[in-house]
Short mmCIF file of C-alpha atoms and ligand atoms in Angstrom, two decimals:
data_model
loop_
_atom_site.label_atom_id
_atom_site.label_comp_id
_atom_site.label_asym_id
_atom_site.label_seq_id
_atom_site.Cartn_x
_atom_site.Cartn_y
_atom_site.Cartn_z
CA UNK A 16 283.28 9.49 40.17
CA UNK A 17 283.66 12.65 38.09
CA UNK A 18 282.14 13.37 34.70
CA UNK A 19 284.60 16.08 33.59
CA UNK A 20 287.39 15.92 36.17
CA UNK A 21 289.55 18.43 34.31
CA UNK A 22 286.83 20.99 35.03
CA UNK A 23 285.24 19.74 38.26
CA UNK A 24 288.58 19.56 40.06
CA UNK A 25 290.24 22.69 38.59
CA UNK A 26 292.49 24.84 40.70
CA UNK A 27 290.85 28.08 41.85
CA UNK A 28 293.35 30.19 39.93
CA UNK A 29 292.63 28.39 36.65
CA UNK A 30 288.91 28.52 37.33
CA UNK A 31 288.93 32.25 37.98
CA UNK A 32 290.90 32.89 34.80
CA UNK A 33 288.41 30.81 32.82
CA UNK A 34 285.47 32.57 34.47
CA UNK A 35 286.90 35.98 33.63
CA UNK A 36 287.48 35.10 29.97
CA UNK A 37 284.01 33.61 29.67
CA UNK A 38 282.44 36.59 31.42
CA UNK A 39 284.16 39.00 29.07
CA UNK A 40 282.90 37.15 26.04
CA UNK A 41 279.38 36.93 27.54
CA UNK A 42 279.39 40.70 28.11
CA UNK A 43 280.45 41.26 24.53
CA UNK A 44 277.72 38.89 23.32
CA UNK A 45 274.87 40.49 25.29
CA UNK A 46 276.15 44.03 24.77
CA UNK A 47 276.11 43.45 21.03
CA UNK A 48 272.99 41.33 20.57
CA UNK A 49 270.51 41.97 23.39
CA UNK A 50 268.86 45.42 23.29
CA UNK A 51 268.06 45.26 27.03
CA UNK A 52 271.73 44.92 27.98
CA UNK A 53 272.96 47.22 25.23
CA UNK A 54 270.82 49.99 26.66
CA UNK A 55 271.77 49.23 30.28
CA UNK A 56 275.47 49.18 29.47
CA UNK A 57 275.15 52.45 27.56
CA UNK A 58 273.27 54.10 30.43
CA UNK A 59 275.91 52.93 32.88
CA UNK A 60 278.73 53.96 30.51
CA UNK A 61 280.21 50.50 31.01
CA UNK A 62 283.67 50.28 29.53
CA UNK A 63 284.51 46.63 28.79
CA UNK A 64 288.21 47.38 28.57
CA UNK A 65 288.23 48.35 32.22
CA UNK A 66 286.60 45.04 33.16
CA UNK A 67 289.70 43.19 34.22
CA UNK A 68 288.87 41.17 37.29
CA UNK A 69 285.94 39.14 38.56
CA UNK A 70 285.61 41.63 41.41
CA UNK A 71 284.35 44.11 38.80
CA UNK A 72 281.11 42.13 38.64
CA UNK A 73 279.53 44.63 41.03
CA UNK A 74 279.65 47.20 38.22
CA UNK A 75 277.18 45.18 36.17
CA UNK A 76 273.42 45.66 36.20
CA UNK A 77 271.04 43.12 37.70
CA UNK A 78 268.48 41.19 35.68
CA UNK A 79 265.05 40.66 37.20
CA UNK A 80 262.29 38.24 36.27
CA UNK A 81 260.25 41.29 35.25
CA UNK A 82 262.92 42.24 32.69
CA UNK A 83 262.47 38.83 31.08
CA UNK A 84 258.70 39.23 31.13
CA UNK A 85 258.96 42.63 29.51
CA UNK A 86 260.92 41.02 26.67
CA UNK A 87 258.36 38.24 26.14
CA UNK A 88 258.73 36.08 24.15
CA UNK A 89 262.11 36.41 22.40
CA UNK A 90 263.43 39.86 23.28
CA UNK A 91 266.31 38.60 25.47
CA UNK A 92 267.60 36.04 22.98
CA UNK A 93 271.19 36.74 21.94
CA UNK A 94 271.03 34.73 18.72
CA UNK A 95 268.61 34.69 15.79
CA UNK A 96 265.78 32.18 16.18
CA UNK A 97 267.20 30.00 13.43
CA UNK A 98 270.09 29.13 15.76
CA UNK A 99 267.72 28.16 18.57
CA UNK A 100 266.98 24.44 18.66
CA UNK A 101 264.89 24.29 21.84
CA UNK A 102 262.49 26.55 23.68
CA UNK A 103 261.33 26.12 27.28
CA UNK A 104 259.18 28.30 29.45
CA UNK A 105 258.60 28.78 33.14
CA UNK A 106 255.17 27.83 34.38
CA UNK A 107 254.04 31.38 34.97
CA UNK A 108 252.19 30.46 38.15
CA UNK A 109 253.37 33.65 39.81
CA UNK A 110 252.76 35.90 36.81
CA UNK A 111 253.37 35.96 33.08
CA UNK A 112 255.54 33.14 31.75
CA UNK A 113 259.14 33.67 30.70
CA UNK A 114 260.59 32.03 27.61
CA UNK A 115 264.13 30.69 27.30
CA UNK A 116 266.03 29.32 24.30
CA UNK A 117 269.00 27.02 23.69
CA UNK A 118 271.39 26.66 20.78
CA UNK A 119 272.72 23.24 19.83
CA UNK A 120 275.82 24.03 21.86
CA UNK A 121 273.74 25.11 24.88
CA UNK A 122 271.94 21.76 24.76
CA UNK A 123 275.26 19.94 24.63
CA UNK A 124 276.58 21.85 27.65
CA UNK A 125 273.31 21.34 29.49
CA UNK A 126 273.51 17.57 29.00
CA UNK A 127 277.10 17.55 30.29
CA UNK A 128 276.24 19.62 33.36
CA UNK A 129 273.32 17.36 34.26
CA UNK A 130 275.56 14.32 33.63
CA UNK A 131 277.99 15.83 36.18
CA UNK A 132 275.19 16.12 38.73
CA UNK A 133 274.09 12.52 38.14
CA UNK A 134 277.66 11.27 38.31
CA UNK A 135 278.34 13.20 41.52
CA UNK A 136 275.28 11.53 43.06
CA UNK A 137 276.87 8.14 42.34
CA UNK A 138 275.11 7.17 39.10
CA UNK A 139 276.84 5.45 36.19
CA UNK A 140 276.03 4.04 32.76
CA UNK A 141 274.84 0.90 34.57
CA UNK A 142 271.89 2.70 36.13
CA UNK A 143 268.26 2.55 35.06
CA UNK A 144 266.91 6.03 35.61
CA UNK A 145 263.18 6.69 35.93
CA UNK A 146 262.46 10.33 35.17
CA UNK A 147 259.24 11.28 36.89
CA UNK A 148 259.54 15.01 36.23
CA UNK A 149 257.06 16.52 33.80
CA UNK A 150 258.23 16.56 30.18
CA UNK A 151 257.20 19.67 28.30
CA UNK A 152 257.90 23.34 28.71
CA UNK A 153 259.18 22.67 32.26
CA UNK A 154 262.94 22.08 32.11
CA UNK A 155 262.91 19.19 34.62
CA UNK A 156 261.96 16.27 32.35
CA UNK A 157 264.04 17.05 29.27
CA UNK A 158 266.96 18.48 31.27
CA UNK A 159 267.43 15.34 33.34
CA UNK A 160 266.67 13.14 30.33
CA UNK A 161 269.45 14.49 28.15
CA UNK A 162 271.93 14.40 31.04
CA UNK A 163 271.05 10.80 31.86
CA UNK A 164 271.45 9.76 28.22
CA UNK A 165 274.78 11.58 28.06
CA UNK A 166 275.87 9.57 31.09
CA UNK A 167 274.98 6.46 29.12
CA UNK A 168 272.37 5.25 31.61
CA UNK A 169 269.14 3.53 30.54
CA UNK A 170 266.48 6.21 30.70
CA UNK A 171 262.78 5.62 31.38
CA UNK A 172 261.00 8.84 30.29
CA UNK A 173 257.81 8.14 32.25
CA UNK A 174 257.10 11.81 33.13
CA UNK A 175 255.14 12.70 36.28
CA UNK A 176 251.82 11.30 37.50
CA UNK A 177 250.05 7.95 37.37
CA UNK A 178 251.72 6.85 40.56
CA UNK A 179 250.68 3.19 40.55
CA UNK A 180 252.11 2.81 37.07
CA UNK A 181 255.34 4.47 38.25
CA UNK A 182 255.60 1.77 40.89
CA UNK A 183 254.75 -1.02 38.46
CA UNK A 184 257.44 0.21 36.05
CA UNK A 185 259.89 0.52 38.90
CA UNK A 186 259.32 -3.15 39.72
CA UNK A 187 259.25 -4.49 36.15
CA UNK A 188 262.06 -2.39 34.65
CA UNK A 189 264.28 -2.70 37.73
CA UNK A 190 264.72 1.05 38.13
CA UNK A 191 267.82 1.91 40.15
CA UNK A 192 267.37 5.70 40.34
CA UNK A 193 264.26 7.81 40.75
CA UNK A 194 264.32 11.42 39.55
CA UNK A 195 261.49 13.79 40.56
CA UNK A 196 260.52 16.41 43.13
CA UNK A 197 261.01 15.36 46.76
CA UNK A 198 257.29 15.76 47.41
CA UNK A 199 256.46 13.38 44.57
CA UNK A 200 259.03 10.89 45.89
CA UNK A 201 257.26 10.91 49.23
CA UNK A 202 253.91 10.46 47.51
CA UNK A 203 255.29 7.46 45.56
CA UNK A 204 256.71 5.97 48.77
CA UNK A 205 253.35 6.24 50.54
CA UNK A 206 251.40 4.70 47.66
CA UNK A 207 253.95 1.90 47.54
CA UNK A 208 253.43 1.12 51.21
CA UNK A 209 249.63 1.23 50.71
CA UNK A 210 249.99 -1.29 47.90
CA UNK A 211 251.83 -3.55 50.31
CA UNK A 212 255.07 -3.36 48.33
CA UNK A 213 258.27 -3.60 50.29
CA UNK A 214 260.82 -1.20 48.75
CA UNK A 215 263.64 -3.52 49.78
CA UNK A 216 262.42 -5.91 47.10
CA UNK A 217 263.02 -3.26 44.43
CA UNK A 218 266.31 -2.43 42.69
CA UNK A 219 266.06 1.24 43.73
CA UNK A 220 269.31 2.69 45.13
CA UNK A 221 269.33 6.42 44.37
CA UNK A 222 266.94 9.34 44.43
CA UNK A 223 267.79 12.62 42.71
CA UNK A 224 265.39 15.21 43.91
CA UNK A 225 265.06 18.90 43.21
CA UNK A 226 262.97 21.73 41.77
CA UNK A 227 261.54 22.71 45.17
CA UNK A 228 262.80 23.37 48.70
CA UNK A 229 262.94 20.39 51.05
CA UNK A 230 264.39 19.82 54.47
CA UNK A 231 267.01 17.44 55.82
CA UNK A 232 264.23 15.80 57.85
CA UNK A 233 262.33 15.13 54.64
CA UNK A 234 265.45 13.57 53.12
CA UNK A 235 265.69 11.19 56.10
CA UNK A 236 262.02 10.28 55.74
CA UNK A 237 262.35 9.51 52.01
CA UNK A 238 265.61 7.60 52.44
CA UNK A 239 264.08 5.44 55.16
CA UNK A 240 260.83 4.79 53.35
CA UNK A 241 262.41 3.91 50.00
CA UNK A 242 265.69 2.48 51.30
CA UNK A 243 267.76 4.79 49.06
CA UNK A 244 270.39 7.50 49.20
CA UNK A 245 268.93 10.74 47.94
CA UNK A 246 270.72 13.86 46.77
CA UNK A 247 269.54 17.39 46.11
CA UNK A 248 269.95 19.17 42.79
CA UNK A 249 269.17 22.75 41.91
CA UNK A 250 268.53 24.89 38.88
CA UNK A 251 266.12 27.35 37.33
CA UNK A 252 264.83 27.74 33.83
CA UNK A 253 265.95 31.36 33.43
CA UNK A 254 269.54 30.28 33.93
CA UNK A 255 269.38 26.84 32.25
CA UNK A 256 267.17 24.41 34.19
CA UNK A 257 268.52 21.51 36.29
CA UNK A 258 272.32 21.15 36.21
CA UNK A 259 273.23 24.45 37.85
CA UNK A 260 274.24 22.72 41.09
CA UNK A 261 274.06 19.28 42.65
CA UNK A 262 275.14 17.35 45.71
CA UNK A 263 277.89 14.78 45.69
CA UNK A 264 277.67 11.67 47.86
CA UNK A 265 278.84 13.63 50.90
CA UNK A 266 275.25 14.99 50.91
CA UNK A 267 276.45 18.20 52.46
CA UNK A 268 275.70 21.06 50.10
CA UNK A 269 275.42 21.44 46.34
CA UNK A 270 278.45 22.03 44.10
CA UNK A 271 277.82 24.90 41.70
CA UNK A 272 279.03 24.25 38.15
CA UNK A 273 281.24 27.29 38.48
CA UNK A 274 282.89 27.07 35.07
CA UNK A 275 279.44 27.83 33.58
CA UNK A 276 277.88 29.98 36.29
CA UNK A 277 279.31 32.80 38.33
CA UNK A 278 277.47 33.11 41.63
CA UNK A 279 277.15 35.82 44.23
CA UNK A 280 275.26 35.74 47.53
CA UNK A 281 273.88 39.19 48.27
CA UNK A 282 271.83 40.84 50.93
CA UNK A 283 268.42 41.08 49.21
CA UNK A 284 267.84 44.55 50.68
CA UNK A 285 271.17 46.30 50.15
CA UNK A 286 272.32 44.10 47.24
CA UNK A 287 275.79 44.09 48.77
CA UNK A 288 277.64 40.79 49.30
CA UNK A 289 276.84 39.16 52.64
CA UNK A 290 279.71 38.17 54.92
CA UNK A 291 281.24 34.78 54.02
CA UNK A 292 278.94 31.99 55.19
CA UNK A 293 275.95 34.24 55.79
CA UNK A 294 272.56 33.68 54.21
CA UNK A 295 271.56 35.85 51.28
CA UNK A 296 270.03 35.80 47.82
CA UNK A 297 271.73 33.79 45.13
CA UNK A 298 272.53 35.88 42.06
CA UNK A 299 273.75 34.06 38.95
CA UNK A 300 275.58 35.15 35.80
CA UNK A 301 275.77 32.63 32.98
CA UNK A 302 279.23 32.22 31.45
CA UNK A 303 278.67 30.02 28.42
CA UNK A 304 275.03 30.32 27.39
CA UNK A 305 274.72 31.35 23.75
CA UNK A 306 270.98 31.76 23.15
CA UNK A 307 269.90 33.09 26.52
CA UNK A 308 272.72 34.55 28.61
CA UNK A 309 271.77 36.42 31.76
CA UNK A 310 273.83 38.86 33.78
CA UNK A 311 273.43 38.93 37.58
CA UNK A 312 270.05 37.23 37.52
CA UNK A 313 268.29 37.65 40.84
CA UNK A 314 266.98 34.18 41.68
CA UNK A 315 265.21 35.18 44.92
CA UNK A 316 266.52 31.88 46.32
CA UNK A 317 268.11 32.09 49.74
CA UNK A 318 271.22 30.13 50.60
CA UNK A 319 274.78 30.55 51.81
CA UNK A 320 278.15 29.64 50.36
CA UNK A 321 280.05 26.75 51.94
CA UNK A 322 283.65 27.63 51.07
CA UNK A 323 285.34 24.76 52.94
CA UNK A 324 286.92 22.15 50.64
CA UNK A 325 284.74 19.10 50.02
CA UNK A 326 286.18 15.63 50.73
CA UNK A 327 284.88 14.48 47.32
CA UNK A 328 287.71 16.36 45.61
CA UNK A 329 285.54 18.69 43.53
CA UNK A 330 286.84 22.21 43.81
CA UNK A 331 283.59 23.90 42.82
CA UNK A 332 282.13 25.82 45.72
CA UNK A 333 279.05 24.42 47.45
CA UNK A 334 275.86 26.16 48.45
CA UNK A 335 273.72 25.14 51.36
CA UNK A 336 270.42 23.53 50.37
CA UNK A 337 268.04 26.31 49.38
CA UNK A 338 266.23 27.59 52.44
CA UNK A 339 263.34 28.96 50.42
CA UNK A 340 262.53 31.83 48.11
CA UNK A 341 262.34 35.37 49.37
CA UNK A 342 258.84 35.44 47.92
CA UNK A 343 257.86 32.17 49.69
CA UNK A 344 259.01 33.51 53.00
CA UNK A 345 255.99 34.10 55.19
CA UNK A 346 255.93 37.08 57.45
CA UNK A 347 253.72 36.05 60.33
CA UNK A 348 253.26 38.59 63.10
CA UNK A 349 256.34 40.31 61.76
CA UNK A 350 258.52 37.20 62.03
CA UNK A 351 260.09 35.60 58.95
CA UNK A 352 259.09 31.98 58.58
CA UNK A 353 260.10 29.48 55.90
CA UNK A 354 257.85 26.51 55.20
CA UNK A 355 260.91 24.23 55.36
CA UNK A 356 261.45 25.24 59.02
CA UNK A 357 257.96 24.00 59.84
CA UNK A 358 258.58 20.85 57.79
CA UNK A 359 261.75 20.04 59.74
CA UNK A 360 259.88 20.15 63.03
CA UNK A 361 256.88 18.11 61.88
CA UNK A 362 258.95 15.36 60.29
CA UNK A 363 260.80 14.77 63.53
CA UNK A 364 257.76 14.25 65.72
CA UNK A 365 256.49 10.72 66.32
CA UNK A 366 252.87 10.17 65.35
CA UNK A 367 252.70 12.73 62.54
CA UNK A 368 252.51 11.62 58.92
CA UNK A 369 254.81 13.71 56.72
CA UNK A 370 252.09 15.75 55.04
CA UNK A 371 251.10 19.25 56.04
CA UNK A 372 249.67 22.59 54.94
CA UNK A 373 250.23 26.03 56.33
CA UNK A 374 247.23 28.35 56.24
CA UNK A 375 247.85 32.02 56.98
CA UNK A 376 245.00 34.48 57.36
CA UNK A 377 244.17 37.77 59.02
CA UNK A 378 241.77 37.70 61.92
CA UNK A 379 240.87 40.87 63.78
CA UNK A 380 243.77 42.70 62.07
CA UNK A 381 246.18 40.05 63.34
CA UNK A 382 248.06 37.38 61.40
CA UNK A 383 246.99 33.88 62.25
CA UNK A 384 248.87 30.81 61.07
CA UNK A 385 247.43 27.33 61.32
CA UNK A 386 249.45 24.24 60.58
CA UNK A 387 247.32 21.33 59.39
CA UNK A 388 249.17 18.11 59.91
CA UNK A 389 248.19 14.57 59.07
CA UNK A 390 248.51 12.10 61.91
CA UNK A 391 248.85 8.37 61.77
CA UNK A 392 245.52 6.54 61.92
CA UNK A 393 246.02 5.18 65.42
CA UNK A 394 246.42 8.71 66.78
CA UNK A 395 243.37 10.06 65.05
CA UNK A 396 241.04 7.51 66.55
CA UNK A 397 242.68 7.59 69.96
CA UNK A 398 241.16 9.38 72.88
CA UNK A 399 241.22 13.19 72.93
CA UNK A 400 243.89 13.22 75.62
CA UNK A 401 246.49 11.67 73.35
CA UNK A 402 245.61 14.05 70.53
CA UNK A 403 245.81 17.00 72.92
CA UNK A 404 249.27 15.92 74.04
CA UNK A 405 250.45 15.61 70.42
CA UNK A 406 249.10 19.07 69.57
CA UNK A 407 250.92 20.51 72.58
CA UNK A 408 254.20 18.88 71.55
CA UNK A 409 253.92 20.19 67.98
CA UNK A 410 252.99 23.69 69.16
CA UNK A 411 255.83 23.97 71.61
CA UNK A 412 258.45 22.64 69.16
CA UNK A 413 257.19 25.02 66.47
CA UNK A 414 257.21 27.93 68.92
CA UNK A 415 260.82 27.29 69.84
CA UNK A 416 261.88 26.86 66.18
CA UNK A 417 259.98 29.86 64.83
CA UNK A 418 259.83 32.20 67.79
CA UNK A 419 256.07 32.69 67.38
CA UNK A 420 252.98 30.71 68.35
CA UNK A 421 250.98 29.01 65.62
CA UNK A 422 247.73 27.04 65.81
CA UNK A 423 247.89 23.32 65.06
CA UNK A 424 245.11 21.14 63.71
CA UNK A 425 245.39 17.38 63.33
CA UNK A 426 243.73 15.86 60.31
CA UNK A 427 243.24 12.26 59.27
CA UNK A 428 245.88 10.55 57.19
CA UNK A 429 245.47 11.02 53.41
CA UNK A 430 243.11 13.97 53.68
CA UNK A 431 245.58 16.57 52.39
CA UNK A 432 246.13 16.41 48.62
CA UNK A 433 249.33 14.84 47.28
CA UNK A 434 251.74 16.32 44.75
CA UNK A 435 253.10 14.95 41.48
CA UNK A 436 255.31 17.96 40.69
CA UNK A 437 256.28 20.91 42.82
CA UNK A 438 254.42 20.91 46.14
CA UNK A 439 252.26 23.86 47.16
CA UNK A 440 252.02 23.71 50.93
CA UNK A 441 251.20 27.28 51.84
CA UNK A 442 247.75 28.81 51.54
CA UNK A 443 248.16 32.48 52.27
CA UNK A 444 244.61 33.81 52.45
CA UNK A 445 245.97 37.32 53.07
CA UNK A 446 247.02 37.38 49.41
CA UNK A 447 243.72 36.11 48.00
O1 LIG B 28 262.72 23.80 38.88
C1 LIG B 28 264.57 23.44 37.38
C2 LIG B 28 264.84 22.13 38.00
C3 LIG B 28 264.23 21.00 37.51
C4 LIG B 28 265.74 22.01 39.05
C5 LIG B 28 264.51 19.77 38.07
C6 LIG B 28 266.05 20.78 39.61
C7 LIG B 28 265.43 19.67 39.11
P1 LIG B 28 261.96 26.36 37.51
O2 LIG B 28 260.67 25.68 37.27
O3 LIG B 28 262.31 27.54 36.71
O4 LIG B 28 263.16 25.36 37.27
O5 LIG B 28 262.02 26.72 39.04
C8 LIG B 28 263.17 27.26 39.61
O6 LIG B 28 262.67 26.25 41.74
O7 LIG B 28 264.41 29.35 41.59
C9 LIG B 28 263.99 27.54 43.18
O8 LIG B 28 263.13 28.46 43.83
C10 LIG B 28 263.28 26.22 43.02
N1 LIG B 28 264.24 25.11 43.09
C11 LIG B 28 264.80 24.44 42.07
N2 LIG B 28 265.61 23.46 42.55
C12 LIG B 28 265.56 23.54 43.91
C13 LIG B 28 266.17 22.83 44.97
C14 LIG B 28 263.38 24.18 37.93
N3 LIG B 28 266.98 21.79 44.79
C15 LIG B 28 262.98 27.48 41.08
N4 LIG B 28 265.89 23.25 46.24
C16 LIG B 28 264.23 27.97 41.74
C17 LIG B 28 265.07 24.28 46.47
C18 LIG B 28 264.70 24.61 44.23
N5 LIG B 28 264.45 24.97 45.51
#
């Protein structure tokens, strides 16, 4: 049930003491070895001796993605390169890439933290885990791989793509757990149905999905289509990669590995803590990283803390599934809209296939959002009246969820591209 129960079920008092000690040693490490922090601490006249409680965290400076970019490639490393045994990098799709490093000890911790996430999701050494995340500079493939090996499971390092082969391997190798992005899981499920394969004939029991926002409605859809129980797991390369947080089998929020990461949820405007339970930006300080520690890293991911105790017995605090990134949030006619809100509505309407795109443009100085949604074949070839009624239903449900009107266009099944990694469902022409 637990991978490291002595940690995962610690009392809060012991945890806070451990966090404080680890934070103090992280501050010493970065203050001594990372010029960026040395300078910040000097400017702020930070006196480590007065840093006696976790509540003092607010005295520390933030770290932004831009700071990491400015130090490209190795400027933020806190150890000499000869102690670094692995280098990963973020994709750089939204700007210049950032580079992160790991010591041997970091890799060991990483494997344990991912093993915790896998174990919390119900996996054991008896599982056959198919890792359909990309292997390479992206942390998904290798991160999950090392964790799954640490758990003692049988690992299939298939990487992403080649969907028919994924399915073939799943059948032949008797895969019990699929690990990938939720959008790729849905893609695999659809191809499987097209191939006439009944998932109930497979050995698949678990899905561990992460690396992108997804809704509860999407979870239901995947679980039904593949006949599995799926859990959400979260992480980011700047902080470590997967293994930062994961759901247990309660499927009700993700436990943060708090002995390695100190989290805050802040108002992204004022940078003050939000009230307990309110939504804000997740800010993370690493507590054990040797090669690449970060202080108060602004993730831009929006979530809220779920402080109630979890029936699973883990004492680590949970976060709500990530609502979206502040930079993915669309502002349409002045209203904040997250793609996952639109997804939740679409997935719950009969007749729609679970594939969509959101196109936002400016027309006559006004924002215009159009939701393209695939509909099941029967609907598409049905008379206009039935299509009209479906469009009306989608529009009115979206209007009540979002508080603004959006246009809806039905498209034939399988006309919108499918994803093998992170999905890209928004086309914001205002930014092009
Ligand atoms: O996506 C690490 C990862 C790999 C996590 C595999 C889980 C599984 P990056 O490529 O650096 O790292 O992207 C990090 O992806 O800041 C979030 O915006 C988003 N993200 C990651 N996991 C989730 C999740 C990996 N479970 C960025 N739900 C993060 C929502 C997620 N968003």
